[in-house]
Structure formats: C-alpha cells, structure tokens
Amino acid sequence: MPLIIPTRQTYLEPVIKYTCTLLFLIICGQVFFKTKELVAQPFVDEIFHLRQCQTYCASRFDKWDNKITTPPGLYLLGLVYAKSLEAVTGVYDLCRDYNVLRSLNLLGGIIVLPIVLRNFKRSNTRQYWTVNIISQPLLFTYYFLFYTDVWSTILVVMSLSLINTRAHQWPILSSIIGFASLWMRQTNIAWVAFIAVVYIDRQIYRVQSIFDRVQSFIGRSLKNWSALSGYAVNFILFTAFLKYNGGITFGDKENHQIQLHLVQVFYCFTFINFFTWPVWLNRSTMSKYINFLIGNHGVNIIFNMAAFAGIKYIIDNYTIVHPFLLADNRHYTFYIFKRLLSHKYSSVMAIPVYHFASYNIVVSLAKSRKLNLSPIGILAFIGAIVLTIVPSPLFEPRYYIIPLVVFRLYIAPNYPLANLLEFMWLNLINLITSYIFFTHQFTWVSEPGVIQRIIW
C-alpha cells in the first residue's frame, strides 16, 4: 500500500473552508436583519405569497389569490412552520410577522440544504464546497424574502441525492420528495424526469459505446420498472392536474401564456457560466474550445458556422420581450435588456457568447469525473432545462436556479484554489447586490411613497 503524505494544502483547506462558512453565515445574519429593518412591507411578488400564507394560517383553505401562478406548497409549509414556532415559543399569530415567514427560507438555505448536499456528495467529497452551493447569488437573494425558489431547489436536490450514488439508491423515497417539489413549482416535473433518468443511468457500469449505453439503459429501465413506479405516478398525477387545471399555470394565466422562447436556453447557459467560471476557467479550457472551433481539418469550422447561423436564427425569431420586462425596473433583467440585449448589434455580439456557453456546459459535464453525468444524463439535463424555461415568455433568472445548482453539483474544480476563488466571487456578487438592494432606493409615480429596490 503506497504511503500517502498529507500536504500543507490538505491541512489548510478545512480551516479555510470553515472560515468561509462562518463568514457566509455572518453575511446572512447581517442581510436578514437589515432586510427586517429596511424592508418592512412585502417586496414585489412577496405580497401575494405572504398574503396567501396568512390566509392558510387563518384556516381559509378555500380562498386562493388568482395572481399566484405556483402551487400552494410554500404556504402549507409556512403554516406548519409558523404553528410549530407558536407551539415552542408560546407566542401566537406569528404568521402575521413577515420576517418569521421569511426566516423559513433562510433556515432552509443555511441548515436544510447543507444537510442535503452532504448526502449528495458522499461519493466525492472534493466535488464542491457546500458553502459555495448555498452562496449561489440567484439562490442567496431569496433567503431573505418569501418566495418559492429556495424550498423548490431543496426538494429537487434532495430527491436527486437519494438516487445519485450507485451504492445507496432509494427511488421510492426520491419520487415522494419529487412529488413534494411539485407543490413548490409545477415545472419541477421536468426535474423529476431527469432524476428518474439519473437513477437508471447510475446502474450502468462500463460500456464501450453510446449505442451500448442506450441499450443498457432501456434494459435497466424494463428490469427496474417497479422502482420507477413512483416517478410514473408523479407523471400520471401531473397529467391529471393539467387536464383539471386547463393548463400548467395556477393563476394569472393571461400574463403567463406558454410561448416558444428558445433564446431563454442561451440566457440560462450564460448565467450558469457567469456564476461558475472559477471552477472551469483555465488555459486548457480555452485551448480546447479554440481547437473545437477550428480543428479537425476544417470540419469543425463548417459545423460551427452552421451552429452560429442557428443561434442567430433563434435570436431573431425566438426572442420574446414580455411587457413585464420593459415595465419593471426592480429587476436586473430590466437593465440587462436595456443596456445589453436591446443594443443595435447585440444579436450579433451575443452569438459567440451563447456558442461558448453552450459548448462549455456540455463539455464541463462530460469530463471524466466519478460523479459526472453520462451522455444520456447530459441530454436529460438539457431536456429538463428546455422543458422548464422555453415555454416561459418571461426573462426570469429565478428559473435558472435549479439548472445552475445541478450543473455545479456535477462539475469539479480544475485547480486547487478554485473553491476559494469561487467563494470569493460568489459572495462578492452577494455583497454588491445586497448593497444595491439596501441603498439604491427609488419610487414609482404610480405608487408614491412606496420604496422600490432592485433584486435578481
């Protein structure tokens, strides 16, 4: 047995990681109490979520706000949370306190999600720092507001963690958690399908070709039909819901009609690359991309010229500018569109950005790592993204949270200091956006005296 001599980095990394975790918790505490101090009233769509949860706390389960587009899972969870706190503290009517309900997301983000992530990475402890996953800026923003995104993400990752390791798979429990995730956001049905694919794919060992893997995948699916029954029940119930509801959206159907918004995939891929660059960016990555562009005796050039043309076609024909995007300057997407995407030459300048972003998503996932996805898993990942965001006419970064987190779970750092650099990058963004949120205040003519702020 070879002698393994611990390096200085081996000793230092845990210390650095725990220091970063403590720093992150301090940041979370400061932002939460600052939010409590300065944002006393519901912010943006919080008004609908808070009001509906308070309605449930009053046992009015027959009353529903038609402006809400997502299922009632958050309000049921908020009800249980508030009543549990009342039983423990002896203080009543806690549901009336906005910050009590907001704290449900904070506790989910800094306590429940790390526990789930610990289970996920049991096969590869060096895949990521847990603090970096919970530091993701799109997720961080909603630790302090009452939105569905934090618990939606927690439940999807929890369901995935229960089948991700070959030696420890609990598909029925995973499908139950997946069902719970549908009560937070109905589009999570696509991620339930992804999880079912990963469950089967994890059981396939060494294969020689894609054809062999597909053949093995089909065989394993037929052999494990009983274990897949939980996921099948989810799909059956979801189909019944669609028929009963007359569509996927609960309320406000007029402003959330299904449209073919293909460019949304490029927005999502660009956001993912932007937030994760410390993990994958190095000289080798760029060298391989250049080779992909011009290598293979000119064959790649022809392929990529066709890809560029395809991207341009999608930009020109499948970009949707929703009225909410143009009207609501409380979101960064308003400024991204106004200053970048509406630029005269943006449809041309965006082509290489979208091309690289798409290439890097696939290549990063395909790299040889113990926990990485196979080609089948990668196709399922991209398919889940397409199904969840393409039908939406809204340019909404909150929809990218689960794709971003899942992508980061399956890629590993390229160099020793990547995790530390990633922590610094993510929390620099968190500090900047928090500073803007608290200090950049403005009002609308239509709502005089109401303080407006900017979030993701």
CSV table of C-alpha atoms in Angstrom, one decimal:
chain,number,residue,atom,x,y,z
A,1,MET,CA,0.0,0.0,0.0
A,2,PRO,CA,1.6,3.4,-1.0
A,3,LEU,CA,2.4,5.8,1.7
A,4,ILE,CA,0.2,9.0,1.4
A,5,ILE,CA,1.9,12.1,2.9
A,6,PRO,CA,-0.6,14.9,3.7
A,7,THR,CA,0.3,18.2,2.1
A,8,ARG,CA,0.1,21.6,3.6
A,9,GLN,CA,-3.0,22.2,1.5
A,10,THR,CA,-4.7,19.1,2.9
A,11,TYR,CA,-4.4,20.7,6.4
A,12,LEU,CA,-5.3,24.2,5.4
A,13,GLU,CA,-8.3,23.5,3.2
A,14,PRO,CA,-10.7,22.5,6.0
A,15,VAL,CA,-9.6,25.6,8.0
A,16,ILE,CA,-10.2,27.9,5.1
A,17,LYS,CA,-13.5,26.2,4.2
A,18,TYR,CA,-14.9,26.5,7.8
A,19,THR,CA,-13.7,30.1,8.0
A,20,CYS,CA,-15.5,30.9,4.7
A,21,THR,CA,-18.6,29.1,6.1
A,22,LEU,CA,-18.6,31.2,9.2
A,23,LEU,CA,-18.1,34.4,7.2
A,24,PHE,CA,-21.0,33.4,5.0
A,25,LEU,CA,-23.3,32.8,8.0
A,26,ILE,CA,-22.3,36.3,9.3
A,27,ILE,CA,-23.2,37.8,6.0
A,28,CYS,CA,-26.6,36.0,6.0
A,29,GLY,CA,-27.3,37.2,9.5
A,30,GLN,CA,-26.4,40.8,8.6
A,31,VAL,CA,-28.5,40.8,5.5
A,32,PHE,CA,-31.5,39.2,7.2
A,33,PHE,CA,-31.6,41.8,10.0
A,34,LYS,CA,-31.0,44.6,7.5
A,35,THR,CA,-33.9,43.3,5.5
A,36,LYS,CA,-36.0,43.2,8.6
A,37,GLU,CA,-35.1,46.8,9.4
A,38,LEU,CA,-35.5,48.3,6.0
A,39,VAL,CA,-38.0,46.1,4.1
A,40,ALA,CA,-40.9,46.1,6.5
A,41,GLN,CA,-43.5,45.7,3.7
A,42,PRO,CA,-43.8,42.9,1.2
A,43,PHE,CA,-41.5,43.4,-1.7
A,44,VAL,CA,-42.5,42.7,-5.4
A,45,ASP,CA,-44.4,39.4,-5.6
A,46,GLU,CA,-44.0,38.7,-1.9
A,47,ILE,CA,-47.3,40.4,-1.3
A,48,PHE,CA,-49.1,37.5,-3.0
A,49,HIS,CA,-47.1,34.8,-1.2
A,50,LEU,CA,-47.3,36.3,2.2
A,51,ARG,CA,-50.9,37.1,2.0
A,52,GLN,CA,-51.8,33.6,0.8
A,53,CYS,CA,-49.8,32.0,3.6
A,54,GLN,CA,-51.6,34.2,6.2
A,55,THR,CA,-54.9,33.1,4.6
A,56,TYR,CA,-53.9,29.5,5.2
A,57,CYS,CA,-52.8,30.3,8.8
A,58,ALA,CA,-56.4,31.5,9.3
A,59,SER,CA,-57.6,28.1,8.1
A,60,ARG,CA,-59.1,29.6,5.0
A,61,PHE,CA,-58.0,26.9,2.6
A,62,ASP,CA,-60.9,27.7,0.2
A,63,LYS,CA,-59.5,31.1,-0.6
A,64,TRP,CA,-56.9,31.5,-3.4
A,65,ASP,CA,-55.3,34.6,-4.9
A,66,ASN,CA,-55.6,34.3,-8.6
A,67,LYS,CA,-52.4,36.3,-9.1
A,68,ILE,CA,-50.3,33.3,-7.8
A,69,THR,CA,-49.0,31.1,-10.6
A,70,THR,CA,-47.4,28.3,-8.4
A,71,PRO,CA,-48.9,25.5,-6.2
A,72,PRO,CA,-49.6,26.0,-2.5
A,73,GLY,CA,-46.7,24.1,-1.1
A,74,LEU,CA,-44.9,27.1,0.3
A,75,TYR,CA,-48.0,28.3,2.1
A,76,LEU,CA,-48.7,24.8,3.6
A,77,LEU,CA,-45.0,24.7,4.7
A,78,GLY,CA,-45.2,28.2,6.1
A,79,LEU,CA,-48.4,27.3,8.0
A,80,VAL,CA,-46.7,24.3,9.7
A,81,TYR,CA,-43.5,26.3,10.4
A,82,ALA,CA,-45.4,29.2,12.0
A,83,LYS,CA,-47.6,26.9,14.1
A,84,SER,CA,-44.6,24.9,15.2
A,85,LEU,CA,-42.9,28.1,16.3
A,86,GLU,CA,-46.0,29.2,18.2
A,87,ALA,CA,-46.1,25.8,20.0
A,88,VAL,CA,-42.5,26.1,21.0
A,89,THR,CA,-42.4,29.8,21.9
A,90,GLY,CA,-45.9,30.3,23.2
A,91,VAL,CA,-46.2,33.4,21.0
A,92,TYR,CA,-49.2,33.4,18.7
A,93,ASP,CA,-50.1,35.0,15.4
A,94,LEU,CA,-46.5,34.5,14.2
A,95,CYS,CA,-47.9,34.2,10.7
A,96,ARG,CA,-48.6,37.9,10.7
A,97,ASP,CA,-44.9,38.6,11.1
A,98,TYR,CA,-43.4,38.8,7.6
A,99,ASN,CA,-39.9,38.2,8.9
A,100,VAL,CA,-41.0,35.0,10.6
A,101,LEU,CA,-42.2,33.6,7.3
A,102,ARG,CA,-39.1,34.9,5.5
A,103,SER,CA,-36.9,33.1,8.1
A,104,LEU,CA,-38.3,29.8,6.7
A,105,ASN,CA,-36.3,30.3,3.6
A,106,LEU,CA,-33.2,31.3,5.5
A,107,LEU,CA,-33.3,28.2,7.6
A,108,GLY,CA,-33.9,26.1,4.6
A,109,GLY,CA,-30.8,27.7,2.8
A,110,ILE,CA,-28.3,27.5,5.7
A,111,ILE,CA,-29.4,24.4,7.5
A,112,VAL,CA,-31.6,22.0,5.4
A,113,LEU,CA,-29.8,22.5,2.1
A,114,PRO,CA,-26.3,21.8,3.5
A,115,ILE,CA,-27.6,18.5,5.0
A,116,VAL,CA,-29.0,17.5,1.7
A,117,LEU,CA,-25.7,18.4,-0.1
A,118,ARG,CA,-23.7,16.4,2.4
A,119,ASN,CA,-25.7,13.3,1.4
A,120,PHE,CA,-25.3,14.2,-2.3
A,121,LYS,CA,-21.5,14.2,-2.3
A,122,ARG,CA,-20.8,11.1,-0.2
A,123,SER,CA,-19.1,9.5,-3.2
A,124,ASN,CA,-16.8,12.5,-3.9
A,125,THR,CA,-16.1,14.9,-1.1
A,126,ARG,CA,-14.0,17.2,-3.2
A,127,GLN,CA,-16.6,17.9,-5.8
A,128,TYR,CA,-17.6,21.2,-4.2
A,129,TRP,CA,-17.6,23.2,-1.0
A,130,THR,CA,-21.2,23.1,0.4
A,131,VAL,CA,-20.9,26.8,1.3
A,132,ASN,CA,-20.3,27.6,-2.3
A,133,ILE,CA,-23.5,25.9,-3.4
A,134,ILE,CA,-25.6,27.8,-0.8
A,135,SER,CA,-23.8,31.0,-1.8
A,136,GLN,CA,-25.1,31.0,-5.3
A,137,PRO,CA,-26.4,34.6,-5.8
A,138,LEU,CA,-29.6,33.7,-7.5
A,139,LEU,CA,-30.5,31.5,-4.5
A,140,PHE,CA,-29.0,33.8,-1.9
A,141,THR,CA,-31.3,36.6,-2.8
A,142,TYR,CA,-34.4,34.6,-1.8
A,143,TYR,CA,-33.1,33.5,1.7
A,144,PHE,CA,-34.5,36.9,2.9
A,145,LEU,CA,-37.8,37.1,1.0
A,146,PHE,CA,-40.8,34.8,1.0
A,147,TYR,CA,-40.6,33.1,-2.4
A,148,THR,CA,-40.9,29.5,-3.5
A,149,ASP,CA,-37.5,29.1,-5.0
A,150,VAL,CA,-35.4,28.1,-2.0
A,151,TRP,CA,-37.6,25.1,-1.0
A,152,SER,CA,-38.2,24.2,-4.6
A,153,THR,CA,-34.5,23.8,-5.0
A,154,ILE,CA,-34.0,22.0,-1.7
A,155,LEU,CA,-36.6,19.3,-2.6
A,156,VAL,CA,-35.3,18.8,-6.1
A,157,VAL,CA,-31.7,18.3,-4.9
A,158,MET,CA,-32.9,16.1,-2.0
A,159,SER,CA,-34.8,13.9,-4.5
A,160,LEU,CA,-31.6,13.7,-6.7
A,161,SER,CA,-29.4,13.0,-3.7
A,162,LEU,CA,-31.4,9.9,-2.9
A,163,ILE,CA,-30.5,8.1,-6.1
A,164,ASN,CA,-27.3,9.7,-7.2
A,165,THR,CA,-24.9,7.2,-5.6
A,166,ARG,CA,-24.7,3.7,-7.0
A,167,ALA,CA,-24.4,2.0,-3.6
A,168,HIS,CA,-27.2,4.0,-2.0
A,169,GLN,CA,-30.4,4.4,-4.0
A,170,TRP,CA,-33.9,5.0,-2.6
A,171,PRO,CA,-36.0,5.6,-5.7
A,172,ILE,CA,-39.4,5.4,-4.0
A,173,LEU,CA,-38.4,7.9,-1.3
A,174,SER,CA,-36.8,10.0,-4.1
A,175,SER,CA,-40.1,10.0,-6.0
A,176,ILE,CA,-42.0,11.1,-2.9
A,177,ILE,CA,-39.7,14.0,-2.4
A,178,GLY,CA,-40.0,14.8,-6.1
A,179,PHE,CA,-43.8,14.9,-5.7
A,180,ALA,CA,-43.3,17.3,-2.8
A,181,SER,CA,-41.2,19.5,-5.1
A,182,LEU,CA,-44.2,19.8,-7.5
A,183,TRP,CA,-46.1,21.5,-4.7
A,184,MET,CA,-43.5,24.3,-4.8
A,185,ARG,CA,-43.2,24.7,-8.5
A,186,GLN,CA,-45.2,22.6,-11.0
A,187,THR,CA,-42.4,22.8,-13.7
A,188,ASN,CA,-40.3,20.6,-11.4
A,189,ILE,CA,-41.9,17.7,-13.2
A,190,ALA,CA,-39.1,18.0,-15.8
A,191,TRP,CA,-36.5,17.6,-13.0
A,192,VAL,CA,-38.4,14.6,-11.6
A,193,ALA,CA,-38.0,13.1,-15.1
A,194,PHE,CA,-34.2,14.0,-15.0
A,195,ILE,CA,-33.9,12.3,-11.7
A,196,ALA,CA,-35.5,9.2,-13.0
A,197,VAL,CA,-33.1,9.1,-15.8
A,198,VAL,CA,-30.1,9.5,-13.5
A,199,TYR,CA,-31.4,6.7,-11.3
A,200,ILE,CA,-31.3,4.2,-14.1
A,201,ASP,CA,-28.1,5.6,-15.6
A,202,ARG,CA,-26.3,5.2,-12.3
A,203,GLN,CA,-26.8,1.5,-12.5
A,204,ILE,CA,-25.0,1.2,-15.8
A,205,TYR,CA,-21.3,0.3,-15.4
A,206,ARG,CA,-18.5,0.2,-18.1
A,207,VAL,CA,-19.9,0.3,-21.6
A,208,GLN,CA,-18.0,0.7,-24.9
A,209,SER,CA,-20.2,3.0,-26.9
A,210,ILE,CA,-23.2,5.3,-26.8
A,211,PHE,CA,-25.3,2.5,-28.5
A,212,ASP,CA,-24.3,0.0,-25.8
A,213,ARG,CA,-25.3,2.6,-23.1
A,214,VAL,CA,-28.7,3.3,-24.7
A,215,GLN,CA,-29.3,-0.4,-25.0
A,216,SER,CA,-28.3,-1.0,-21.3
A,217,PHE,CA,-30.4,2.0,-20.2
A,218,ILE,CA,-33.5,0.5,-21.9
A,219,GLY,CA,-32.8,-2.9,-20.4
A,220,ARG,CA,-32.3,-1.5,-16.9
A,221,SER,CA,-35.5,0.6,-17.2
A,222,LEU,CA,-37.5,-2.5,-18.0
A,223,LYS,CA,-35.8,-4.5,-15.3
A,224,ASN,CA,-36.4,-1.8,-12.6
A,225,TRP,CA,-40.0,-0.9,-13.6
A,226,SER,CA,-41.3,-1.4,-10.1
A,227,ALA,CA,-38.7,1.1,-8.7
A,228,LEU,CA,-39.6,3.6,-11.4
A,229,SER,CA,-43.3,3.3,-10.5
A,230,GLY,CA,-43.0,6.2,-8.0
A,231,TYR,CA,-41.8,8.5,-10.8
A,232,ALA,CA,-44.5,7.2,-13.1
A,233,VAL,CA,-47.2,8.1,-10.5
A,234,ASN,CA,-45.8,11.6,-10.5
A,235,PHE,CA,-46.2,11.9,-14.3
A,236,ILE,CA,-49.8,10.4,-14.1
A,237,LEU,CA,-50.8,12.9,-11.4
A,238,PHE,CA,-49.2,15.8,-13.2
A,239,THR,CA,-51.2,14.9,-16.4
A,240,ALA,CA,-54.4,14.7,-14.4
A,241,PHE,CA,-53.5,18.2,-12.9
A,242,LEU,CA,-53.0,19.6,-16.4
A,243,LYS,CA,-56.4,18.3,-17.5
A,244,TYR,CA,-58.2,19.5,-14.4
A,245,ASN,CA,-56.5,22.9,-14.3
A,246,GLY,CA,-56.7,23.6,-18.0
A,247,GLY,CA,-53.0,24.3,-18.2
A,248,ILE,CA,-49.8,24.4,-16.2
A,249,THR,CA,-50.3,27.9,-14.6
A,250,PHE,CA,-52.4,28.2,-11.5
A,251,GLY,CA,-53.4,31.8,-11.8
A,252,ASP,CA,-52.7,35.0,-13.8
A,253,LYS,CA,-52.9,32.9,-17.0
A,254,GLU,CA,-53.2,36.0,-19.1
A,255,ASN,CA,-49.7,37.1,-18.4
A,256,HIS,CA,-48.1,33.6,-18.3
A,257,GLN,CA,-49.2,32.0,-21.5
A,258,ILE,CA,-47.0,29.3,-23.0
A,259,GLN,CA,-44.8,30.6,-25.8
A,260,LEU,CA,-41.7,29.2,-27.6
A,261,HIS,CA,-38.9,31.3,-26.0
A,262,LEU,CA,-35.9,29.3,-27.3
A,263,VAL,CA,-33.4,32.1,-26.6
A,264,GLN,CA,-34.1,31.6,-22.9
A,265,VAL,CA,-31.8,28.5,-23.0
A,266,PHE,CA,-28.9,30.7,-24.1
A,267,TYR,CA,-29.7,33.2,-21.3
A,268,CYS,CA,-29.7,30.3,-18.8
A,269,PHE,CA,-26.4,28.8,-20.1
A,270,THR,CA,-24.8,32.3,-20.0
A,271,PHE,CA,-25.9,32.8,-16.4
A,272,ILE,CA,-24.6,29.4,-15.4
A,273,ASN,CA,-21.2,30.1,-17.0
A,274,PHE,CA,-21.0,33.5,-15.4
A,275,PHE,CA,-21.5,32.2,-11.9
A,276,THR,CA,-19.3,29.2,-12.1
A,277,TRP,CA,-16.3,30.4,-14.1
A,278,PRO,CA,-13.8,30.0,-11.1
A,279,VAL,CA,-14.4,26.2,-11.3
A,280,TRP,CA,-13.9,25.6,-15.0
A,281,LEU,CA,-11.9,28.5,-16.5
A,282,ASN,CA,-8.3,27.8,-17.2
A,283,ARG,CA,-5.9,27.8,-20.2
A,284,SER,CA,-6.8,24.2,-21.1
A,285,THR,CA,-10.5,25.0,-21.3
A,286,MET,CA,-9.9,27.9,-23.7
A,287,SER,CA,-7.3,25.9,-25.8
A,288,LYS,CA,-9.8,23.0,-26.2
A,289,TYR,CA,-12.5,25.5,-27.2
A,290,ILE,CA,-10.3,27.0,-29.9
A,291,ASN,CA,-9.5,23.6,-31.2
A,292,PHE,CA,-13.2,22.8,-31.3
A,293,LEU,CA,-13.8,25.9,-33.3
A,294,ILE,CA,-11.1,25.4,-36.0
A,295,GLY,CA,-9.6,21.9,-35.6
A,296,ASN,CA,-10.2,18.6,-37.4
A,297,HIS,CA,-9.0,19.8,-40.8
A,298,GLY,CA,-11.8,22.4,-41.2
A,299,VAL,CA,-14.7,20.1,-40.5
A,300,ASN,CA,-15.3,21.9,-37.1
A,301,ILE,CA,-15.3,25.2,-38.9
A,302,ILE,CA,-18.2,24.1,-41.1
A,303,PHE,CA,-20.1,22.7,-38.1
A,304,ASN,CA,-19.6,25.8,-36.0
A,305,MET,CA,-20.5,28.2,-38.8
A,306,ALA,CA,-23.8,26.3,-39.0
A,307,ALA,CA,-24.1,26.5,-35.2
A,308,PHE,CA,-23.5,30.3,-35.3
A,309,ALA,CA,-26.2,30.6,-38.0
A,310,GLY,CA,-28.6,28.5,-35.9
A,311,ILE,CA,-28.0,30.7,-32.9
A,312,LYS,CA,-28.6,33.9,-35.0
A,313,TYR,CA,-31.8,32.4,-36.3
A,314,ILE,CA,-33.1,31.6,-32.8
A,315,ILE,CA,-32.2,35.1,-31.5
A,316,ASP,CA,-34.0,36.7,-34.4
A,317,ASN,CA,-37.1,34.5,-34.4
A,318,TYR,CA,-37.5,33.2,-30.8
A,319,THR,CA,-36.7,36.1,-28.6
A,320,ILE,CA,-39.7,37.3,-26.6
A,321,VAL,CA,-39.8,40.7,-24.9
A,322,HIS,CA,-42.5,40.4,-22.2
A,323,PRO,CA,-44.3,43.6,-21.2
A,324,PHE,CA,-43.2,42.9,-17.5
A,325,LEU,CA,-39.5,43.0,-18.6
A,326,LEU,CA,-39.9,46.5,-20.1
A,327,ALA,CA,-42.1,47.9,-17.2
A,328,ASP,CA,-40.4,46.6,-14.0
A,329,ASN,CA,-37.1,48.3,-13.2
A,330,ARG,CA,-36.9,46.4,-9.9
A,331,HIS,CA,-35.1,43.5,-11.6
A,332,TYR,CA,-31.6,43.2,-13.0
A,333,THR,CA,-33.1,41.7,-16.2
A,334,PHE,CA,-34.6,45.1,-16.9
A,335,TYR,CA,-31.1,46.7,-17.0
A,336,ILE,CA,-29.5,43.7,-18.8
A,337,PHE,CA,-32.1,44.0,-21.6
A,338,LYS,CA,-32.0,47.8,-21.7
A,339,ARG,CA,-28.2,48.1,-21.8
A,340,LEU,CA,-27.1,44.9,-23.5
A,341,LEU,CA,-29.8,42.9,-25.2
A,342,SER,CA,-31.5,45.8,-26.8
A,343,HIS,CA,-28.3,47.2,-28.3
A,344,LYS,CA,-28.2,47.6,-32.0
A,345,TYR,CA,-25.6,44.9,-32.6
A,346,SER,CA,-26.5,42.6,-29.6
A,347,SER,CA,-27.9,39.9,-31.8
A,348,VAL,CA,-24.5,39.6,-33.5
A,349,MET,CA,-22.3,40.1,-30.4
A,350,ALA,CA,-24.3,37.5,-28.4
A,351,ILE,CA,-23.6,34.7,-30.9
A,352,PRO,CA,-20.1,33.8,-29.8
A,353,VAL,CA,-21.1,34.2,-26.1
A,354,TYR,CA,-24.0,31.8,-26.5
A,355,HIS,CA,-21.9,29.4,-28.5
A,356,PHE,CA,-19.2,29.2,-25.9
A,357,ALA,CA,-21.7,29.0,-23.1
A,358,SER,CA,-23.5,26.0,-24.7
A,359,TYR,CA,-20.2,24.3,-25.6
A,360,ASN,CA,-18.8,24.7,-22.1
A,361,ILE,CA,-22.0,23.4,-20.4
A,362,VAL,CA,-21.8,20.1,-22.3
A,363,VAL,CA,-18.0,19.7,-22.1
A,364,SER,CA,-17.8,20.5,-18.4
A,365,LEU,CA,-20.5,17.9,-17.6
A,366,ALA,CA,-18.8,15.3,-19.9
A,367,LYS,CA,-15.4,15.5,-18.3
A,368,SER,CA,-14.2,12.3,-16.7
A,369,ARG,CA,-15.2,12.5,-13.1
A,370,LYS,CA,-16.7,9.9,-10.8
A,371,LEU,CA,-20.0,11.7,-10.3
A,372,ASN,CA,-20.4,13.2,-13.7
A,373,LEU,CA,-23.3,12.6,-16.0
A,374,SER,CA,-23.1,10.2,-18.9
A,375,PRO,CA,-24.3,11.4,-22.4
A,376,ILE,CA,-27.8,10.2,-21.5
A,377,GLY,CA,-27.7,12.2,-18.3
A,378,ILE,CA,-26.4,15.3,-20.1
A,379,LEU,CA,-29.2,15.1,-22.6
A,380,ALA,CA,-31.7,14.7,-19.8
A,381,PHE,CA,-30.3,17.7,-18.0
A,382,ILE,CA,-30.6,19.9,-21.2
A,383,GLY,CA,-34.0,18.5,-21.8
A,384,ALA,CA,-35.2,19.4,-18.3
A,385,ILE,CA,-33.9,23.0,-18.9
A,386,VAL,CA,-35.7,23.3,-22.2
A,387,LEU,CA,-38.9,22.0,-20.8
A,388,THR,CA,-38.9,24.3,-17.7
A,389,ILE,CA,-37.8,27.6,-19.2
A,390,VAL,CA,-38.5,27.6,-23.0
A,391,PRO,CA,-42.3,27.8,-22.6
A,392,SER,CA,-42.0,30.9,-20.4
A,393,PRO,CA,-42.1,34.3,-22.1
A,394,LEU,CA,-40.5,35.9,-19.0
A,395,PHE,CA,-36.8,36.5,-18.9
A,396,GLU,CA,-36.5,35.5,-15.2
A,397,PRO,CA,-33.2,34.4,-13.6
A,398,ARG,CA,-35.1,32.7,-10.8
A,399,TYR,CA,-36.0,29.9,-13.3
A,400,TYR,CA,-32.2,29.2,-13.7
A,401,ILE,CA,-31.6,28.4,-10.0
A,402,ILE,CA,-32.1,24.6,-10.3
A,403,PRO,CA,-30.1,24.2,-13.6
A,404,LEU,CA,-27.3,26.3,-12.0
A,405,VAL,CA,-27.2,24.3,-8.8
A,406,VAL,CA,-27.4,20.9,-10.6
A,407,PHE,CA,-24.7,21.9,-13.0
A,408,ARG,CA,-22.4,22.9,-10.2
A,409,LEU,CA,-23.0,19.7,-8.3
A,410,TYR,CA,-21.7,17.6,-11.3
A,411,ILE,CA,-18.6,19.6,-12.1
A,412,ALA,CA,-15.3,19.5,-10.1
A,413,PRO,CA,-12.7,22.3,-9.8
A,414,ASN,CA,-9.8,22.3,-12.3
A,415,TYR,CA,-7.2,23.5,-9.8
A,416,PRO,CA,-6.6,23.6,-6.0
A,417,LEU,CA,-7.6,27.2,-5.2
A,418,ALA,CA,-10.8,27.1,-7.3
A,419,ASN,CA,-13.1,26.6,-4.4
A,420,LEU,CA,-11.7,29.5,-2.5
A,421,LEU,CA,-11.8,31.7,-5.6
A,422,GLU,CA,-15.4,30.6,-6.3
A,423,PHE,CA,-16.4,31.5,-2.7
A,424,MET,CA,-14.9,35.0,-3.1
A,425,TRP,CA,-16.5,35.5,-6.5
A,426,LEU,CA,-20.0,34.4,-5.4
A,427,ASN,CA,-20.0,36.4,-2.2
A,428,LEU,CA,-18.6,39.5,-3.8
A,429,ILE,CA,-21.7,39.4,-6.0
A,430,ASN,CA,-23.8,38.8,-3.0
A,431,LEU,CA,-22.3,41.8,-1.1
A,432,ILE,CA,-22.7,44.1,-4.1
A,433,THR,CA,-26.3,43.1,-4.9
A,434,SER,CA,-27.2,43.4,-1.2
A,435,TYR,CA,-25.6,46.8,-1.0
A,436,ILE,CA,-27.6,47.9,-4.1
A,437,PHE,CA,-30.7,46.4,-2.6
A,438,PHE,CA,-30.4,48.4,0.6
A,439,THR,CA,-29.0,51.7,-0.6
A,440,HIS,CA,-30.4,52.2,-4.1
A,441,GLN,CA,-34.0,53.3,-3.3
A,442,PHE,CA,-36.5,54.9,-5.7
A,443,THR,CA,-40.2,55.4,-6.1
A,444,TRP,CA,-42.7,55.0,-8.9
A,445,VAL,CA,-45.2,57.7,-9.9
A,446,SER,CA,-47.9,55.1,-9.8
A,447,GLU,CA,-47.0,54.2,-6.2
A,448,PRO,CA,-46.0,57.4,-4.4
A,449,GLY,CA,-44.2,56.9,-1.1
A,450,VAL,CA,-43.5,53.2,-1.7
A,451,ILE,CA,-39.8,52.5,-1.6
A,452,GLN,CA,-38.6,50.3,-4.6
A,453,ARG,CA,-35.4,48.4,-4.8
A,454,ILE,CA,-33.5,46.1,-7.2
A,455,ILE,CA,-33.2,42.3,-7.0
A,456,TRP,CA,-32.5,39.5,-9.3
